[in-house]
Structure formats: C-alpha cells, structure tokens
Coordinates of C-alpha atoms and ligand atoms in Angstrom, one line a residue:
M1021 CA 21.8 8.9 -28.4
K1022 CA 20.9 5.8 -26.4
Y1023 CA 21.8 6.0 -22.9
D1024 CA 22.9 2.8 -21.1
F1025 CA 21.3 3.0 -17.6
D1026 CA 22.4 -0.6 -16.8
E1027 CA 26.0 0.4 -16.4
V1028 CA 27.0 -0.1 -13.0
I1029 CA 29.2 3.0 -12.1
D1030 CA 31.4 2.8 -8.9
R1031 CA 30.6 6.0 -7.1
R1032 CA 32.7 5.0 -3.9
N1033 CA 35.6 7.5 -3.2
T1034 CA 34.0 10.5 -5.2
G1035 CA 32.6 12.3 -2.1
S1036 CA 29.1 10.9 -2.9
L1037 CA 27.0 11.4 0.1
K1038 CA 25.0 8.2 -0.9
W1039 CA 27.9 5.9 -1.4
D1040 CA 30.7 7.5 0.8
F1041 CA 29.0 8.7 4.0
Y1042 CA 26.5 6.1 4.5
G1043 CA 28.6 4.8 7.3
R1044 CA 27.5 7.9 9.1
Y1045 CA 23.9 6.6 9.0
F1046 CA 24.2 2.9 8.5
A1047 CA 26.5 0.3 10.4
E1048 CA 27.4 -2.3 7.6
E1049 CA 30.0 -2.0 4.8
E1050 CA 28.1 -4.2 2.4
I1051 CA 24.9 -2.2 2.6
I1052 CA 23.4 -1.2 -0.8
P1053 CA 22.8 2.6 -0.2
M1054 CA 19.3 3.3 -1.6
W1055 CA 18.3 6.3 0.4
V1056 CA 19.3 10.0 -0.3
A1057 CA 17.6 11.0 -3.5
D1058 CA 20.1 11.3 -6.2
M1059 CA 20.7 8.8 -9.2
D1060 CA 23.6 6.4 -9.9
F1061 CA 23.5 7.5 -13.7
R1062 CA 25.7 10.1 -15.3
S1063 CA 23.8 13.3 -16.2
P1064 CA 23.1 13.9 -20.0
Q1065 CA 25.9 14.1 -22.3
P1066 CA 25.2 17.9 -23.1
V1067 CA 25.4 18.6 -19.5
I1068 CA 28.9 16.8 -19.2
E1069 CA 30.1 18.7 -22.1
A1070 CA 28.8 22.1 -20.7
V1071 CA 30.6 21.4 -17.4
E1072 CA 33.8 20.3 -19.2
K1073 CA 33.8 23.5 -21.4
V1074 CA 33.6 25.7 -18.3
A1075 CA 36.4 23.7 -16.6
R1076 CA 38.6 23.9 -19.5
F1077 CA 37.9 27.8 -19.8
G1078 CA 39.8 28.0 -16.4
I1079 CA 38.4 31.4 -15.1
Y1080 CA 35.8 30.6 -12.4
G1081 CA 34.8 34.2 -11.4
Y1082 CA 31.5 35.6 -10.2
T1083 CA 28.3 34.7 -12.2
E1084 CA 24.8 36.0 -12.5
E1085 CA 21.8 34.3 -14.0
T1086 CA 21.9 35.1 -17.7
W1087 CA 18.7 35.6 -19.9
S1088 CA 20.0 32.6 -21.9
Y1089 CA 19.5 30.5 -18.8
H1090 CA 16.1 32.0 -18.0
E1091 CA 14.9 31.6 -21.6
A1092 CA 16.0 27.9 -21.4
V1093 CA 13.7 27.3 -18.3
I1094 CA 11.0 29.3 -19.7
E1095 CA 10.9 27.2 -22.8
W1096 CA 11.3 24.1 -20.8
L1097 CA 8.2 24.9 -18.5
K1098 CA 6.2 25.6 -21.6
R1099 CA 7.3 22.6 -23.5
R1100 CA 7.0 20.0 -20.5
H1101 CA 4.2 21.6 -18.5
N1102 CA 2.4 24.1 -20.6
W1103 CA 3.3 26.6 -18.1
T1104 CA 4.1 30.3 -19.3
I1105 CA 6.3 32.1 -16.9
K1106 CA 8.0 35.5 -17.1
Q1107 CA 11.6 36.3 -16.6
D1108 CA 11.0 38.6 -13.6
W1109 CA 9.2 35.9 -11.6
F1110 CA 12.6 34.1 -11.2
H1111 CA 14.8 34.1 -8.4
Y1112 CA 17.9 31.9 -7.8
S1113 CA 18.5 29.7 -4.8
P1114 CA 21.3 27.2 -4.1
G1115 CA 18.6 24.6 -3.2
V1116 CA 14.9 24.4 -2.4
V1117 CA 15.7 23.5 1.1
P1118 CA 17.5 26.6 1.8
A1119 CA 14.8 28.7 0.0
L1120 CA 12.2 26.9 2.2
H1121 CA 14.0 28.2 5.2
W1122 CA 14.1 31.7 3.9
I1123 CA 10.5 31.5 2.9
V1124 CA 9.4 30.5 6.2
K1125 CA 11.5 33.3 8.1
R1126 CA 10.4 35.8 5.6
Y1127 CA 6.7 35.2 5.1
A1128 CA 5.6 33.9 8.6
H1129 CA 6.5 35.2 12.1
P1130 CA 7.7 33.2 15.0
G1131 CA 4.8 31.5 16.6
D1132 CA 2.9 31.3 13.4
K1133 CA 1.6 28.0 12.1
V1134 CA 2.5 26.2 8.8
I1135 CA 0.6 23.2 7.3
L1136 CA 2.4 20.2 6.2
Q1137 CA 0.9 16.9 4.7
P1138 CA 2.7 13.9 6.2
P1139 CA 4.2 11.6 5.6
V1140 CA 6.3 14.2 3.8
Y1141 CA 10.0 15.1 2.8
Y1142 CA 11.3 15.5 6.4
P1143 CA 13.3 18.8 5.9
F1144 CA 10.1 20.5 5.6
F1145 CA 9.6 20.2 9.4
E1146 CA 13.0 21.6 10.0
A1147 CA 12.3 24.6 8.0
V1148 CA 9.2 25.3 9.8
E1149 CA 10.8 24.6 13.1
T1150 CA 14.0 26.6 12.8
G1151 CA 11.8 29.5 11.5
G1152 CA 10.3 29.5 15.0
C1153 CA 6.8 28.4 13.5
H1154 CA 4.7 25.3 14.5
V1155 CA 3.9 22.5 12.2
V1156 CA 0.1 21.7 11.8
N1157 CA -0.4 18.4 10.3
N1158 CA -2.8 17.6 7.5
P1159 CA -2.1 14.0 7.2
L1160 CA -2.6 12.2 3.9
Q1161 CA -5.2 9.5 3.8
L1162 CA -4.3 6.1 2.6
V1163 CA -7.4 4.6 1.2
D1164 CA -7.2 1.2 -0.8
G1165 CA -3.5 1.8 -1.2
W1166 CA -3.8 5.3 -2.7
Y1167 CA -3.0 8.5 -1.0
K1168 CA -5.6 11.3 -0.8
I1169 CA -5.8 14.8 0.7
D1170 CA -8.1 15.1 3.7
F1171 CA -9.9 18.3 2.5
N1172 CA -12.3 18.4 5.6
D1173 CA -9.2 18.6 7.9
L1174 CA -7.4 21.0 5.6
E1175 CA -10.4 23.4 5.7
E1176 CA -10.5 23.1 9.6
K1177 CA -6.9 23.8 10.0
A1178 CA -6.5 26.5 7.4
A1179 CA -9.4 28.5 9.3
D1180 CA -7.0 29.1 12.3
K1181 CA -5.7 32.6 12.0
R1182 CA -2.3 31.6 13.0
V1183 CA -1.8 29.5 10.0
K1184 CA 0.1 31.5 7.5
M1185 CA 1.4 29.0 5.0
I1186 CA 1.2 25.5 3.7
I1187 CA 4.2 23.7 2.1
L1188 CA 2.9 21.5 -0.5
C1189 CA 5.0 18.6 -2.0
S1190 CA 3.8 18.3 -5.8
P1191 CA 4.4 15.6 -6.8
H1192 CA 4.7 14.1 -3.5
N1193 CA 7.7 12.7 -1.9
P1194 CA 7.6 9.9 -0.7
V1195 CA 4.2 8.8 -1.5
G1196 CA 4.6 9.2 -5.2
R1197 CA 1.3 11.1 -5.9
V1198 CA 1.0 13.5 -8.9
W1199 CA -1.9 15.8 -7.5
G1200 CA -4.6 16.2 -10.0
R1201 CA -5.8 19.7 -11.0
D1202 CA -9.1 19.3 -9.1
E1203 CA -7.2 18.5 -6.1
L1204 CA -5.0 21.4 -6.4
E1205 CA -8.0 23.7 -7.3
R1206 CA -9.6 22.7 -4.1
L1207 CA -6.5 23.0 -2.0
G1208 CA -5.7 26.5 -3.6
R1209 CA -9.3 27.8 -3.0
I1210 CA -9.1 26.9 0.6
C1211 CA -5.8 28.6 0.9
L1212 CA -7.2 31.7 -0.6
D1213 CA -10.2 32.0 1.4
N1214 CA -8.2 31.7 4.6
N1215 CA -5.1 33.9 3.5
V1216 CA -2.8 30.9 3.6
L1217 CA 0.4 31.3 1.3
V1218 CA 1.1 28.2 -0.8
V1219 CA 4.6 27.2 -1.0
S1220 CA 4.6 24.6 -3.8
D1221 CA 7.7 22.5 -3.8
E1222 CA 7.8 20.9 -7.5
I1223 CA 11.3 19.7 -7.4
H1224 CA 9.9 16.3 -8.7
A1225 CA 7.7 17.7 -11.3
D1226 CA 9.7 16.6 -14.3
L1227 CA 9.9 13.0 -13.2
L1228 CA 6.4 11.8 -14.3
L1229 CA 5.7 8.3 -14.8
N1230 CA 3.1 6.2 -16.7
G1231 CA 1.3 9.0 -18.4
H1232 CA 0.7 11.3 -15.6
D1233 CA 0.6 15.0 -16.2
H1234 CA 1.9 17.6 -13.7
T1235 CA -0.2 20.7 -13.1
P1236 CA 2.1 23.7 -11.8
F1237 CA 0.1 25.0 -8.8
A1238 CA 0.4 28.6 -10.0
S1239 CA -0.5 27.9 -13.5
I1240 CA -4.1 27.2 -12.6
S1241 CA -5.3 30.7 -12.3
E1242 CA -3.9 34.3 -11.7
E1243 CA -5.2 34.3 -8.2
F1244 CA -3.4 31.2 -7.3
A1245 CA -0.3 32.3 -8.9
R1246 CA -0.2 35.7 -6.9
N1247 CA -0.8 33.6 -3.6
S1248 CA 2.0 31.2 -4.3
I1249 CA 5.7 30.7 -4.4
T1250 CA 6.9 27.6 -6.5
C1251 CA 10.1 25.9 -5.9
Y1252 CA 11.4 24.2 -8.8
A1253 CA 14.7 22.8 -9.9
P1254 CA 16.9 20.9 -12.4
T1255 CA 18.7 18.9 -9.7
K1256 CA 16.3 15.9 -9.4
T1257 CA 15.4 15.9 -13.1
F1258 CA 18.9 15.6 -14.2
N1259 CA 20.8 14.4 -11.5
L1260 CA 22.6 17.8 -10.5
A1261 CA 22.1 18.0 -6.9
G1262 CA 25.8 18.4 -6.2
L1263 CA 25.9 21.5 -8.3
Q1264 CA 23.3 23.3 -6.3
I1265 CA 20.9 25.4 -8.2
S1266 CA 17.2 25.9 -8.1
N1267 CA 14.5 28.2 -9.6
I1268 CA 12.3 29.9 -7.1
I1269 CA 9.2 31.4 -9.0
I1270 CA 7.4 34.1 -7.6
P1271 CA 4.6 35.9 -9.7
N1272 CA 3.5 38.3 -7.2
P1273 CA 5.8 41.3 -7.1
V1274 CA 5.2 42.0 -3.5
L1275 CA 6.2 38.7 -2.5
A1276 CA 9.0 38.6 -4.9
S1277 CA 10.8 41.7 -3.3
E1278 CA 10.7 40.2 0.1
F1279 CA 12.3 37.0 -1.2
K1280 CA 15.0 39.1 -3.1
V1281 CA 15.9 40.9 0.5
A1282 CA 16.1 37.4 2.1
L1283 CA 18.5 36.2 -0.6
E1284 CA 20.7 39.4 -0.6
N1285 CA 20.8 39.4 3.2
N1286 CA 22.2 35.8 3.0
D1287 CA 24.6 36.9 0.2
M1288 CA 23.2 33.9 -1.8
S1289 CA 21.8 35.6 -4.9
R1290 CA 24.5 34.3 -7.5
P1291 CA 24.8 30.8 -8.9
N1292 CA 27.9 28.6 -9.1
I1293 CA 29.2 28.9 -12.6
F1294 CA 29.2 25.1 -13.3
A1295 CA 25.5 24.8 -12.0
L1296 CA 24.5 27.8 -14.3
H1297 CA 25.9 26.2 -17.5
A1298 CA 25.1 22.6 -16.6
A1299 CA 21.3 23.6 -15.9
E1300 CA 21.1 25.5 -19.2
A1301 CA 22.5 22.6 -21.1
A1302 CA 20.0 20.2 -19.3
Y1303 CA 16.9 22.3 -20.0
R1304 CA 17.9 23.0 -23.6
Y1305 CA 19.1 19.5 -24.6
G1306 CA 18.0 17.1 -21.9
D1307 CA 14.6 16.0 -23.2
R1308 CA 15.9 12.6 -24.7
W1309 CA 17.8 11.6 -21.7
L1310 CA 15.0 12.5 -19.5
D1311 CA 12.4 10.5 -21.5
Q1312 CA 14.9 7.6 -21.5
V1313 CA 15.4 7.7 -17.7
L1314 CA 11.8 7.9 -17.1
A1315 CA 10.9 4.7 -19.2
Y1316 CA 13.9 3.0 -17.1
F1317 CA 12.3 4.1 -13.8
E1318 CA 8.8 2.9 -14.9
E1319 CA 10.4 -0.7 -15.5
N1320 CA 12.3 -0.6 -12.1
H1321 CA 9.1 0.3 -10.4
A1322 CA 7.3 -2.4 -12.2
L1323 CA 10.0 -4.9 -11.2
V1324 CA 9.7 -4.1 -7.6
K1325 CA 5.9 -4.2 -7.7
D1326 CA 5.9 -7.6 -9.4
T1327 CA 8.5 -9.2 -7.5
L1328 CA 7.2 -8.1 -4.1
G1329 CA 3.5 -8.7 -5.2
K1330 CA 4.5 -12.3 -6.1
K1331 CA 7.0 -13.2 -3.5
I1332 CA 6.5 -11.0 -0.5
P1333 CA 2.9 -10.2 0.1
E1334 CA 3.8 -8.8 3.6
I1335 CA 5.2 -5.7 1.8
K1336 CA 2.9 -3.7 -0.3
V1337 CA 3.9 -1.3 -3.0
I1338 CA 2.3 2.2 -3.2
P1339 CA 1.7 2.9 -7.0
A1340 CA 4.3 5.6 -8.0
E1341 CA 2.9 8.3 -10.3
A1342 CA 6.3 10.2 -10.4
T1343 CA 9.8 10.1 -8.9
Y1344 CA 12.2 7.3 -8.8
L1345 CA 11.6 6.7 -5.1
A1346 CA 9.4 3.6 -4.3
W1347 CA 7.2 3.8 -1.0
L1348 CA 6.9 0.4 0.5
D1349 CA 4.1 -0.4 3.2
C1350 CA 6.0 -2.9 5.4
R1351 CA 3.5 -3.0 8.1
G1352 CA 2.6 -6.5 7.2
L1353 CA 6.1 -7.5 8.7
G1354 CA 4.8 -6.6 12.1
L1355 CA 7.9 -4.9 13.1
D1356 CA 8.1 -1.5 15.1
K1357 CA 10.1 1.3 13.7
E1358 CA 13.3 0.2 15.3
E1359 CA 13.0 -3.4 14.4
L1360 CA 12.1 -2.4 10.8
A1361 CA 15.2 -0.2 10.3
A1362 CA 17.5 -2.9 11.9
F1363 CA 15.7 -5.5 9.6
M1364 CA 16.3 -3.7 6.4
E1365 CA 20.0 -2.8 7.4
Q1366 CA 21.3 -5.7 9.2
K1367 CA 19.2 -8.6 7.6
A1368 CA 18.6 -7.4 4.2
G1369 CA 21.8 -5.3 3.9
L1370 CA 19.9 -2.3 2.4
G1371 CA 20.3 1.6 3.5
L1372 CA 16.7 2.8 2.9
S1373 CA 15.0 5.8 4.3
Q1374 CA 12.8 4.9 7.3
G1375 CA 9.3 6.0 6.9
Y1376 CA 8.9 7.4 10.4
I1377 CA 11.4 10.1 9.5
F1378 CA 8.7 11.5 7.1
G1379 CA 6.4 12.1 10.0
E1380 CA 2.8 11.0 11.0
G1381 CA 1.7 8.2 8.8
G1382 CA 5.2 7.1 7.9
E1383 CA 5.9 4.5 10.6
G1384 CA 6.0 0.9 9.2
F1385 CA 7.1 2.2 5.7
V1386 CA 10.4 2.5 3.9
R1387 CA 11.4 4.7 0.8
M1388 CA 13.8 2.9 -1.6
N1389 CA 15.5 4.9 -4.2
L1390 CA 15.4 3.2 -7.6
G1391 CA 17.6 5.6 -9.5
C1392 CA 19.9 2.9 -10.1
P1393 CA 20.8 0.0 -12.5
R1394 CA 18.4 -2.8 -12.8
S1395 CA 20.8 -5.2 -11.5
V1396 CA 21.2 -3.3 -8.3
V1397 CA 17.3 -3.3 -7.9
E1398 CA 17.3 -7.1 -8.5
E1399 CA 20.0 -7.7 -5.8
A1400 CA 18.1 -5.5 -3.3
L1401 CA 14.9 -7.4 -4.0
K1402 CA 16.7 -10.8 -3.5
R1403 CA 18.1 -9.5 -0.3
I1404 CA 14.5 -8.5 0.8
E1405 CA 13.2 -11.9 0.0
G1406 CA 15.9 -13.7 1.7
A1407 CA 15.8 -11.6 4.8
V1408 CA 11.8 -12.0 5.0
K1409 CA 12.1 -15.8 4.5
S1410 CA 14.7 -16.3 7.1
F1411 CA 12.9 -13.8 9.4
C1412 CA 9.4 -15.7 8.9
C1413 CA 10.9 -19.1 9.5
R1414 CA 12.6 -18.3 12.7
Ligands
PLP888 C1 10.5 17.5 -2.2 C2 11.9 17.7 -2.2 N1 12.3 19.1 -2.0 C3 13.6 19.4 -2.0 C4 14.6 18.6 -2.0 C5 16.0 18.9 -2.1 O1 16.1 20.1 -2.8 P1 17.5 20.8 -2.8 O2 18.6 19.9 -3.0 O3 17.4 21.8 -3.9 O4 17.7 21.7 -1.5 C6 14.3 17.1 -2.2 C7 15.3 16.1 -2.3 O5 15.1 15.0 -2.2 C8 12.9 16.7 -2.4 O6 12.6 15.5 -2.3

C-alpha cells in the first residue's frame, strides 16, 4: 500500500495537544503548530484496523502484555536493529518519561548526581530534579555544524562518586545525531569504569534517515547490557503517542526486579488494551509504512536545508541523521531568547520549540517538527522567509 503523506488532515477539535491546546503556549490563532513531537499523519493501516477491532469487540477489561506482543517487539528489534533480546528483559511503562522518573527515584538517592548531555529533551531535567537529584551537564560540542560528545569532560564528571547515572538520548533529540558504535563504546566504557548506570532513551531509534544505522547501547556487549536500562517505544515510530505504551528493556535481573517494584508500587504495570493491540500490529505489519514515512521525512529535511541555505543564510540547519525534528541554528539573526521566540511566533506565525528549553547550548536555536505534509513545511518556510526579510529591512 502506498501512503499519501501529502494529505492535509485537520486535527483541530480532536483533543490534539499540538493543534487544540497550543493556545496555552502560543498567543496567535493562525500559528502553524510545529512543536510537540507527534506527526500529522495517520498511523499505518494495520494499526487502525487493530484499534477498530478492539473497539468493536466492546469489552475493555484489564490487560497484561502477551507473549504475542513481546514476540512482535523481539522480531522487530532483530529485523530493524539486529538486536536479540529476551522476553524476561521486558517491562511495560505507559511512557518513557514516567519510566525515567521511576528510574531516577529507584536507582539514585536524593542528592546524587545524574549526567545529561544538553541541549537535550527537556523532561530529562525534570525527571532528575523531581527525583531529588542534581543535573551534571556534559554539554555536546558543536564543531563545524556537527555535534560531538565531549569525552574528556564526561570522564571528569563521571569520576565524581556522587554521579550515579547518565541519561543518554540515542538518537539525540533535538540535535538529530545517531551516535556511532565507537562513540557509544567510549561512553559505555567510561560509565562502567566509574559505576555509572546508563539509561539509554532510544525512543527515536526507528526514525533513521539517509542510511544511518542505530546501535542499541545494550547490544554492544554483555557488560554494557548489564549496566543499562533501555527505554524504547512504538509511539514516535508509528505516531501512537496518545495510546501510551513503551518497552523498558532491562537485561540485568537485579536492576529489573527493582524496576518491577517501582511499577507495581505505582500500580502502572498493565497496558491500555488499545495500545497493546495497536503496538503489536505496528511492529508486525508497520515496516512498509515506516519506510515510506522515513523517505518523506528525508525530503522534508532536504527542503528545509535547501530553502534556508539558499534564501536565509542567517539560519543554519543542523544535519538530521534521525527523527522528523529539524534543529535550526538561528544565532545569525542576532536575537536573544525572548526576541527569537517572539519573532517565530508573532512575525513568522510558527509554533516551534524554543532551543533554550533544551538546556545549555540551546539558546539561539529552534526545533521545528517536520512530521507534517510538504505543503505545511513549504508554508512555514515562506513565513520564515517573509519574517526575516521584513525584520532585516526594518
Ligand atoms: C527523547 C524522548 N524521550 C521520550 C519522549 C516521550 O516519551 P513518552 O511519550 O513515551 O513519555 C520523547 C518525546 O518527544 C522524546 O523525544
């Protein structure tokens, strides 16, 4: 089946956070919302059919994750990432973010330190801080338009005995890097040597662009697997965020039993029945849809890069190796963070995620969600062009 991602679907009045609630975050009615990370596309047809089947059945009682669901995920990870996992490594969580909150509370003590690599997905900071821990920044380095891990800094920070954990974003939101095996090996070795647990958020792992390969952190070696918790989900991959399901993969049985206690204490150990069936259908039958949507993202990213490159040299596009999120370096506009937010919202009419919310190194950048039809991206680019021209000719 060939999917039509050019179709513009009106999501207003559907309870969509992106479309119906952006008034909470942005002032103007006519703003194009390109912020929160979901797509304006329907999920794969087999997913829609699975949800319809559950809806028609009409009994929505308690569930439990089934072998059939786990089998679908196991086969997917083998097929897409060459990673072999076992069924008893699986733990359910309604989302990666709630899991991160439980993980910080369970595996660190108040007053401990957790390393983050900003600019990074901002709920990481909240998870650390609400767990009573302190964030230690290991900022990414932007060298010639490309982000790198600062390993010397990481080595120094990991040596602090109060540092218990790193939350790795792999692939990285918002900078779009797919970490290479060598980078992950180096990071994993530093963490092992210093008894730092690696919590690897791999929610964007399936959204690989332009031939990039994802290396699951825990797949690198047995000792890395035993020193890690991987947070993985079908929700970004197949646009199921509203269904709330994720897979927390913990190969180390000691760590796993603690996570189980955290889940049970929160009475959160069972999935929503729609999520369970939708996610299984996605993993079993979603490859074609995913391959098509990834090709579409590549073209959306290329359009942004070419258009801004030709017309608005003040804005530089960071190359995206994964995800439908474009990370734009707007420092050339010479605006401070409030001015940049006001400029994008009031002059360009775009609801973007402002870079400064992603922590150190994010100021002067914006994140633009390209999980939308091409015509919307074109309109957004026109708006940016018009706003920059009128701004520069003041
Ligand atoms: C890196 C990362 N982790 C987690 C999430 C959210 O996960 P969930 O909806 O499963 O809580 C997102 C959403 O954008 C994300 O980008």
